[in-house]
Amino acid sequence: MSDDLTPEQTCRKALAVLDEVEKAVVGKRAALELVLLGVLAGGHVLIEDLPGLGKTLMARSFATTLGLDFTRIQFTPDLLPSDVTGAPFYDQRGGDMVFRPGPVFTQLLLADEINRTPPKTQAALLEAMGEGQVSVDGKSHPLDPAFVVLATDNPIEYEGTYALPEAQLDRFLLRVRMGYLPPTDEAAMLLRRLDRRAEKVELARIVDAAELLAMRASLETVEVSADVVDYVVALVNATRAATQVQVGASPRGGLALVQLARARAVLSGRDYVIPEDVKAVAVPALAHRITLRPELWVRRVSADEVVASLLAATPTPRTLPRQQDAVAGAGANAASANGTGGAAPSRAQEPAQKSAGAHR
């Protein structure tokens, strides 16, 4: 079997991962899909919600099904940067200073309640998240290529917490909120717990780290038309021009939108991006990257609401890529020259038909 995967193969594996994780995390398919999109896109995910909603369970479940080494750091006010990255120590046997790796040297890191530790320790993750390496005493130590951070942020009990600075928030590819379960799903969760007669859910490994990297690589074959790129740029610029926004999304926000849209296209069984892919990930990808004006806090207007309103106000391009337009135009000219007219459908129309099917 080749190490390369097609988007279709990635889609099958990703759906199998979601189905397996859903055995443990009940009724949160949309949130699970967003987390998996972030992992497939090679980014880090911030899970922000109330206690007891399954944030830690979700991270552990993804680590198991993706076959990744898992490490959990419980962030506390007395946590030091060296407790995260590691530190050199004196080896008495060799008489040398030896670097002892910290818990960040793993494949899936759960940064639990990341807002409960001081900014100096939070900043210890910046280089690891942004560059995939840790620098200690002037020497760089590379992290695993599959390295991903799932961080949880408790939005209540603000006393004794430290809000994440904008520089670190921008390192997260997207922010996910889970919310409470509907009564029917909550009843189903309780019934599952009673039926299995055990606290933990045993999950199967669906892929391993090498397959995950191949799944990420397959996203690079997904087509993004110029119209969709212009749409992404228009959305990012709308956050900068909005009167409600003090600081708009950075160019990294546009890159995040494109990669997440590619991942969603693959999860939908397509090898090309449509505007609906961008719309589905715009709020999770951009809302945490903007800073609202102070008066909006008094009016209880959230960044999610602002991005959603900008999304609704930005014109949506056609779903037919320009490349296919050119092929269709060439086919029509050839048909006219051959005297065949428009009797037979052009093959260039197939992506448009697929897109129409995606809307249904």
CSV table of C-alpha atoms in Angstrom, one decimal:
chain,number,residue,atom,x,y,z
A,1,MET,CA,0.0,0.0,0.0
A,2,SER,CA,1.3,3.5,-1.0
A,3,ASP,CA,2.0,6.0,1.7
A,4,ASP,CA,0.0,8.6,-0.3
A,5,LEU,CA,-3.7,8.8,0.3
A,6,THR,CA,-6.4,10.3,-2.0
A,7,PRO,CA,-9.0,12.6,-0.6
A,8,GLU,CA,-11.5,9.8,-1.0
A,9,GLN,CA,-9.4,7.5,1.2
A,10,THR,CA,-8.9,10.2,3.7
A,11,CYS,CA,-12.7,10.8,3.9
A,12,ARG,CA,-13.3,7.2,4.7
A,13,LYS,CA,-10.7,7.1,7.4
A,14,ALA,CA,-11.9,10.4,8.9
A,15,LEU,CA,-15.5,9.3,9.0
A,16,ALA,CA,-14.4,6.0,10.7
A,17,VAL,CA,-12.5,8.1,13.3
A,18,LEU,CA,-15.6,10.2,14.0
A,19,ASP,CA,-17.9,7.2,14.4
A,20,GLU,CA,-15.5,5.7,16.9
A,21,VAL,CA,-15.1,8.8,18.9
A,22,GLU,CA,-18.9,9.2,19.0
A,23,LYS,CA,-19.0,6.0,21.0
A,24,ALA,CA,-17.6,8.0,23.9
A,25,VAL,CA,-18.7,11.5,23.2
A,26,VAL,CA,-22.5,11.4,22.6
A,27,GLY,CA,-24.5,14.0,20.7
A,28,LYS,CA,-21.7,16.3,19.7
A,29,ARG,CA,-21.1,15.3,16.1
A,30,ALA,CA,-20.7,18.9,14.9
A,31,ALA,CA,-18.1,19.7,17.6
A,32,LEU,CA,-16.2,16.5,16.9
A,33,GLU,CA,-16.1,17.3,13.2
A,34,LEU,CA,-14.6,20.7,13.9
A,35,VAL,CA,-11.9,19.2,16.1
A,36,LEU,CA,-11.1,16.6,13.5
A,37,LEU,CA,-10.9,19.3,10.8
A,38,GLY,CA,-8.4,21.2,12.9
A,39,VAL,CA,-6.3,18.0,13.3
A,40,LEU,CA,-6.4,17.2,9.6
A,41,ALA,CA,-5.5,20.8,8.7
A,42,GLY,CA,-2.4,20.4,10.9
A,43,GLY,CA,-3.5,23.1,13.4
A,44,HIS,CA,-4.2,23.4,17.1
A,45,VAL,CA,-7.7,23.5,18.6
A,46,LEU,CA,-9.0,25.6,21.6
A,47,ILE,CA,-12.0,24.0,23.2
A,48,GLU,CA,-13.8,26.6,25.3
A,49,ASP,CA,-16.8,25.7,27.4
A,50,LEU,CA,-18.2,25.1,30.8
A,51,PRO,CA,-16.9,22.3,33.1
A,52,GLY,CA,-18.2,18.7,32.8
A,53,LEU,CA,-19.1,18.9,29.1
A,54,GLY,CA,-16.6,16.3,27.9
A,55,LYS,CA,-13.7,18.4,26.7
A,56,THR,CA,-11.1,16.2,28.3
A,57,LEU,CA,-12.9,13.0,27.2
A,58,MET,CA,-13.0,14.3,23.6
A,59,ALA,CA,-9.2,14.9,23.6
A,60,ARG,CA,-8.4,11.4,25.0
A,61,SER,CA,-10.8,9.8,22.6
A,62,PHE,CA,-9.2,11.4,19.6
A,63,ALA,CA,-5.7,10.4,20.8
A,64,THR,CA,-6.9,6.8,21.1
A,65,THR,CA,-8.6,6.6,17.7
A,66,LEU,CA,-5.8,8.5,15.9
A,67,GLY,CA,-3.2,6.3,17.4
A,68,LEU,CA,-1.2,9.2,18.9
A,69,ASP,CA,0.9,9.4,22.0
A,70,PHE,CA,-1.1,11.3,24.6
A,71,THR,CA,0.1,13.7,27.4
A,72,ARG,CA,-2.0,15.9,29.6
A,73,ILE,CA,-0.8,19.0,31.4
A,74,GLN,CA,-3.1,20.4,34.1
A,75,PHE,CA,-2.2,24.1,34.0
A,76,THR,CA,-2.1,25.7,37.5
A,77,PRO,CA,-0.9,29.1,38.8
A,78,ASP,CA,2.4,27.7,40.0
A,79,LEU,CA,3.3,25.9,36.8
A,80,LEU,CA,6.7,26.9,35.4
A,81,PRO,CA,7.7,27.1,31.7
A,82,SER,CA,10.3,24.4,32.3
A,83,ASP,CA,7.5,22.1,33.6
A,84,VAL,CA,6.1,22.3,30.0
A,85,THR,CA,9.1,22.3,27.8
A,86,GLY,CA,11.6,20.5,29.9
A,87,ALA,CA,15.0,21.6,31.3
A,88,PRO,CA,18.7,20.6,31.3
A,89,PHE,CA,20.0,18.8,34.3
A,90,TYR,CA,23.4,17.7,35.4
A,91,ASP,CA,24.3,14.1,34.7
A,92,GLN,CA,26.6,13.0,37.5
A,93,ARG,CA,27.7,9.9,35.6
A,94,GLY,CA,28.9,11.7,32.5
A,95,GLY,CA,29.5,15.1,34.0
A,96,ASP,CA,27.5,16.8,31.3
A,97,MET,CA,24.3,18.9,31.2
A,98,VAL,CA,21.6,16.7,29.6
A,99,PHE,CA,18.3,18.0,28.3
A,100,ARG,CA,15.3,16.3,29.9
A,101,PRO,CA,12.2,16.6,27.6
A,102,GLY,CA,9.0,17.9,29.1
A,103,PRO,CA,5.5,16.8,28.5
A,104,VAL,CA,5.2,18.9,25.4
A,105,PHE,CA,7.3,16.2,23.6
A,106,THR,CA,4.4,14.1,22.6
A,107,GLN,CA,2.0,13.8,19.6
A,108,LEU,CA,-1.3,14.9,21.1
A,109,LEU,CA,-1.0,17.3,24.0
A,110,LEU,CA,-4.0,18.2,26.2
A,111,ALA,CA,-3.4,21.6,27.7
A,112,ASP,CA,-6.1,21.4,30.3
A,113,GLU,CA,-7.5,24.8,31.6
A,114,ILE,CA,-4.7,26.7,29.9
A,115,ASN,CA,-6.1,30.0,31.2
A,116,ARG,CA,-5.2,29.1,34.8
A,117,THR,CA,-1.5,29.5,34.4
A,118,PRO,CA,0.5,32.8,34.2
A,119,PRO,CA,1.4,34.3,30.8
A,120,LYS,CA,5.0,33.3,31.1
A,121,THR,CA,4.0,29.6,31.2
A,122,GLN,CA,1.4,30.1,28.5
A,123,ALA,CA,4.1,31.6,26.3
A,124,ALA,CA,6.2,28.5,26.7
A,125,LEU,CA,3.7,26.8,24.2
A,126,LEU,CA,4.0,29.6,21.6
A,127,GLU,CA,7.1,28.3,19.9
A,128,ALA,CA,6.0,24.7,20.1
A,129,MET,CA,2.6,25.5,18.5
A,130,GLY,CA,4.0,27.9,15.9
A,131,GLU,CA,7.2,26.2,14.8
A,132,GLY,CA,7.0,22.6,16.0
A,133,GLN,CA,10.1,22.9,18.2
A,134,VAL,CA,11.3,23.9,21.6
A,135,SER,CA,14.4,26.1,22.2
A,136,VAL,CA,16.3,25.6,25.5
A,137,ASP,CA,19.6,27.1,26.3
A,138,GLY,CA,20.0,28.2,22.7
A,139,LYS,CA,19.5,24.7,21.3
A,140,SER,CA,16.4,23.7,19.3
A,141,HIS,CA,14.7,20.4,19.9
A,142,PRO,CA,12.2,19.4,17.2
A,143,LEU,CA,8.8,18.0,18.1
A,144,ASP,CA,7.0,15.1,16.5
A,145,PRO,CA,5.6,15.9,13.0
A,146,ALA,CA,2.2,14.8,14.2
A,147,PHE,CA,2.3,17.2,17.2
A,148,VAL,CA,-1.1,18.8,17.9
A,149,VAL,CA,-2.4,20.8,20.9
A,150,LEU,CA,-6.0,20.5,22.2
A,151,ALA,CA,-6.3,23.2,24.8
A,152,THR,CA,-9.3,23.7,27.1
A,153,ASP,CA,-10.4,27.0,28.4
A,154,ASN,CA,-12.9,27.5,31.2
A,155,PRO,CA,-15.0,30.6,30.5
A,156,ILE,CA,-16.3,30.9,34.1
A,157,GLU,CA,-14.6,31.5,37.5
A,158,TYR,CA,-12.4,34.3,36.2
A,159,GLU,CA,-10.8,34.9,39.6
A,160,GLY,CA,-7.3,33.6,39.5
A,161,THR,CA,-7.2,33.1,35.7
A,162,TYR,CA,-5.1,34.7,33.0
A,163,ALA,CA,-6.8,35.5,29.7
A,164,LEU,CA,-4.9,34.2,26.7
A,165,PRO,CA,-3.1,37.0,24.9
A,166,GLU,CA,-4.0,37.7,21.3
A,167,ALA,CA,-0.6,36.3,20.1
A,168,GLN,CA,-1.4,32.9,21.5
A,169,LEU,CA,-5.0,32.9,20.5
A,170,ASP,CA,-3.9,33.4,16.9
A,171,ARG,CA,-1.8,30.2,17.1
A,172,PHE,CA,-5.0,28.2,17.5
A,173,LEU,CA,-6.4,27.2,14.1
A,174,LEU,CA,-10.0,27.3,15.5
A,175,ARG,CA,-12.1,27.6,18.6
A,176,VAL,CA,-14.8,25.0,19.4
A,177,ARG,CA,-17.7,25.3,21.8
A,178,MET,CA,-19.6,22.1,22.8
A,179,GLY,CA,-22.6,23.3,24.8
A,180,TYR,CA,-25.1,21.3,26.8
A,181,LEU,CA,-26.7,18.1,25.4
A,182,PRO,CA,-30.3,18.1,24.3
A,183,PRO,CA,-32.5,16.0,26.7
A,184,THR,CA,-32.8,13.1,24.3
A,185,ASP,CA,-29.0,12.9,23.8
A,186,GLU,CA,-28.4,13.3,27.5
A,187,ALA,CA,-30.7,10.4,28.2
A,188,ALA,CA,-28.9,8.3,25.6
A,189,MET,CA,-25.6,9.1,27.3
A,190,LEU,CA,-26.9,7.9,30.6
A,191,LEU,CA,-28.4,4.7,29.1
A,192,ARG,CA,-25.1,3.9,27.4
A,193,ARG,CA,-23.3,4.3,30.8
A,194,LEU,CA,-25.8,1.9,32.4
A,195,ASP,CA,-25.6,-0.7,29.6
A,196,ARG,CA,-21.8,-1.0,29.6
A,197,ARG,CA,-21.5,-1.2,33.4
A,198,ALA,CA,-18.1,0.5,33.4
A,199,GLU,CA,-16.9,4.1,33.7
A,200,LYS,CA,-14.5,4.1,30.7
A,201,VAL,CA,-15.4,3.4,27.0
A,202,GLU,CA,-13.0,1.2,25.2
A,203,LEU,CA,-12.2,2.7,21.8
A,204,ALA,CA,-10.4,1.1,18.9
A,205,ARG,CA,-7.4,2.7,17.1
A,206,ILE,CA,-8.5,3.5,13.6
A,207,VAL,CA,-5.3,5.1,12.2
A,208,ASP,CA,-1.8,5.7,13.4
A,209,ALA,CA,0.5,8.7,13.3
A,210,ALA,CA,1.9,7.9,9.9
A,211,GLU,CA,-1.6,7.6,8.4
A,212,LEU,CA,-2.6,10.8,10.0
A,213,LEU,CA,0.3,12.6,8.3
A,214,ALA,CA,-0.7,11.0,5.0
A,215,MET,CA,-4.3,12.2,5.6
A,216,ARG,CA,-2.9,15.7,6.2
A,217,ALA,CA,-0.9,15.6,3.0
A,218,SER,CA,-3.9,14.6,0.9
A,219,LEU,CA,-5.5,18.0,1.7
A,220,GLU,CA,-2.8,19.6,-0.5
A,221,THR,CA,-4.5,18.0,-3.6
A,222,VAL,CA,-7.8,19.6,-2.9
A,223,GLU,CA,-8.6,22.3,-5.5
A,224,VAL,CA,-9.3,25.9,-4.3
A,225,SER,CA,-10.6,28.1,-7.1
A,226,ALA,CA,-9.7,31.8,-7.4
A,227,ASP,CA,-13.3,32.7,-6.7
A,228,VAL,CA,-13.1,31.0,-3.3
A,229,VAL,CA,-9.7,32.6,-2.5
A,230,ASP,CA,-11.3,36.0,-3.2
A,231,TYR,CA,-14.2,35.1,-1.0
A,232,VAL,CA,-11.8,34.2,1.9
A,233,VAL,CA,-9.9,37.5,1.4
A,234,ALA,CA,-13.2,39.4,1.4
A,235,LEU,CA,-14.2,37.8,4.7
A,236,VAL,CA,-10.9,38.5,6.4
A,237,ASN,CA,-10.9,42.1,5.2
A,238,ALA,CA,-14.5,42.5,6.4
A,239,THR,CA,-13.3,41.9,10.0
A,240,ARG,CA,-10.7,44.6,9.6
A,241,ALA,CA,-13.2,47.2,8.2
A,242,ALA,CA,-16.1,46.5,10.5
A,243,THR,CA,-17.0,49.3,12.9
A,244,GLN,CA,-17.6,46.9,15.7
A,245,VAL,CA,-14.1,45.4,15.5
A,246,GLN,CA,-11.0,47.1,17.0
A,247,VAL,CA,-8.5,44.6,15.7
A,248,GLY,CA,-9.3,42.4,12.7
A,249,ALA,CA,-8.2,39.0,11.7
A,250,SER,CA,-4.5,38.5,10.7
A,251,PRO,CA,-3.4,36.9,7.4
A,252,ARG,CA,-3.0,33.7,9.4
A,253,GLY,CA,-6.8,33.8,9.7
A,254,GLY,CA,-7.1,33.5,5.9
A,255,LEU,CA,-4.6,30.6,5.8
A,256,ALA,CA,-6.7,28.9,8.5
A,257,LEU,CA,-9.9,29.4,6.5
A,258,VAL,CA,-8.4,27.9,3.4
A,259,GLN,CA,-7.0,24.8,5.2
A,260,LEU,CA,-10.1,24.2,7.2
A,261,ALA,CA,-12.3,24.5,4.1
A,262,ARG,CA,-10.1,22.0,2.4
A,263,ALA,CA,-10.4,19.6,5.3
A,264,ARG,CA,-14.2,20.0,5.3
A,265,ALA,CA,-14.3,19.4,1.5
A,266,VAL,CA,-12.5,16.1,2.0
A,267,LEU,CA,-14.8,15.2,4.9
A,268,SER,CA,-17.7,15.8,2.5
A,269,GLY,CA,-16.2,13.5,-0.1
A,270,ARG,CA,-15.0,16.2,-2.5
A,271,ASP,CA,-11.6,17.1,-3.9
A,272,TYR,CA,-12.5,20.8,-4.4
A,273,VAL,CA,-13.7,23.5,-2.1
A,274,ILE,CA,-17.0,25.3,-2.4
A,275,PRO,CA,-18.1,28.5,-0.6
A,276,GLU,CA,-20.2,26.5,1.8
A,277,ASP,CA,-17.0,24.9,3.1
A,278,VAL,CA,-15.7,28.3,4.0
A,279,LYS,CA,-19.0,29.4,5.6
A,280,ALA,CA,-19.1,26.3,7.8
A,281,VAL,CA,-15.7,27.1,9.4
A,282,ALA,CA,-15.6,30.9,9.2
A,283,VAL,CA,-16.9,31.6,12.8
A,284,PRO,CA,-14.7,28.9,14.5
A,285,ALA,CA,-11.7,30.1,12.5
A,286,LEU,CA,-12.0,33.9,12.8
A,287,ALA,CA,-14.1,34.8,15.9
A,288,HIS,CA,-11.2,34.2,18.4
A,289,ARG,CA,-8.8,36.3,16.2
A,290,ILE,CA,-10.7,39.6,16.4
A,291,THR,CA,-10.8,42.1,19.2
A,292,LEU,CA,-14.2,43.9,19.6
A,293,ARG,CA,-14.6,47.4,20.8
A,294,PRO,CA,-15.0,47.7,24.6
A,295,GLU,CA,-18.6,49.0,24.4
A,296,LEU,CA,-19.8,45.8,22.8
A,297,TRP,CA,-18.9,43.9,26.0
A,298,VAL,CA,-21.5,46.0,27.9
A,299,ARG,CA,-24.1,45.2,25.2
A,300,ARG,CA,-23.2,41.5,25.5
A,301,VAL,CA,-22.3,41.2,21.8
A,302,SER,CA,-19.9,38.3,21.1
A,303,ALA,CA,-17.2,37.9,18.5
A,304,ASP,CA,-19.1,34.9,17.1
A,305,GLU,CA,-22.2,37.1,16.4
A,306,VAL,CA,-20.0,39.8,14.8
A,307,VAL,CA,-18.3,37.3,12.4
A,308,ALA,CA,-21.7,35.6,11.6
A,309,SER,CA,-23.1,39.0,10.7
A,310,LEU,CA,-20.1,39.8,8.5
A,311,LEU,CA,-20.5,36.3,6.9
A,312,ALA,CA,-24.1,37.1,6.0
A,313,ALA,CA,-23.2,40.5,4.5
A,314,THR,CA,-20.4,39.2,2.3
A,315,PRO,CA,-21.5,38.2,-1.2
A,316,THR,CA,-21.1,34.5,-1.9
A,317,PRO,CA,-19.4,33.5,-5.2
A,318,ARG,CA,-20.6,30.9,-7.6
A,319,THR,CA,-19.8,27.3,-6.7
A,320,LEU,CA,-18.4,26.5,-10.2
A,321,PRO,CA,-14.6,27.0,-10.2
A,322,ARG,CA,-13.1,29.3,-12.8
A,323,GLN,CA,-11.0,26.5,-14.1
A,324,GLN,CA,-14.1,24.5,-14.9
A,325,ASP,CA,-15.6,27.6,-16.5
A,326,ALA,CA,-12.7,27.7,-18.9
A,327,VAL,CA,-13.1,24.1,-19.7
A,328,ALA,CA,-16.8,24.5,-20.2
A,329,GLY,CA,-16.3,27.4,-22.5
A,330,ALA,CA,-13.7,25.5,-24.6
A,331,GLY,CA,-16.1,22.6,-24.8
A,332,ALA,CA,-18.9,24.8,-25.9
A,333,ASN,CA,-16.8,26.4,-28.6
A,334,ALA,CA,-15.7,23.0,-29.9
A,335,ALA,CA,-19.2,21.8,-29.9
A,336,SER,CA,-20.3,24.9,-31.9
A,337,ALA,CA,-17.4,24.4,-34.4
A,338,ASN,CA,-18.3,20.7,-34.9
A,339,GLY,CA,-21.9,21.5,-35.4
A,340,THR,CA,-23.0,19.4,-32.4
A,341,GLY,CA,-24.7,22.3,-30.6
A,342,GLY,CA,-25.6,21.7,-26.9
A,343,ALA,CA,-27.2,18.2,-27.3
A,344,ALA,CA,-24.6,16.4,-25.1
A,345,PRO,CA,-23.7,17.5,-21.6
A,346,SER,CA,-20.2,18.7,-21.1
A,347,ARG,CA,-17.9,16.8,-18.7
A,348,ALA,CA,-17.0,20.1,-17.2
A,349,GLN,CA,-20.5,20.4,-15.8
A,350,GLU,CA,-19.9,17.4,-13.5
A,351,PRO,CA,-18.3,19.4,-10.7
A,352,ALA,CA,-21.2,21.8,-10.8
A,353,GLN,CA,-23.6,18.9,-10.5
A,354,LYS,CA,-21.5,17.6,-7.5
A,355,SER,CA,-21.8,21.0,-5.9
A,356,ALA,CA,-25.5,21.0,-6.4
A,357,GLY,CA,-25.7,17.6,-4.7
A,358,ALA,CA,-23.6,18.9,-1.8
A,359,HIS,CA,-26.2,21.7,-1.3
A,360,ARG,CA,-28.9,19.0,-1.0
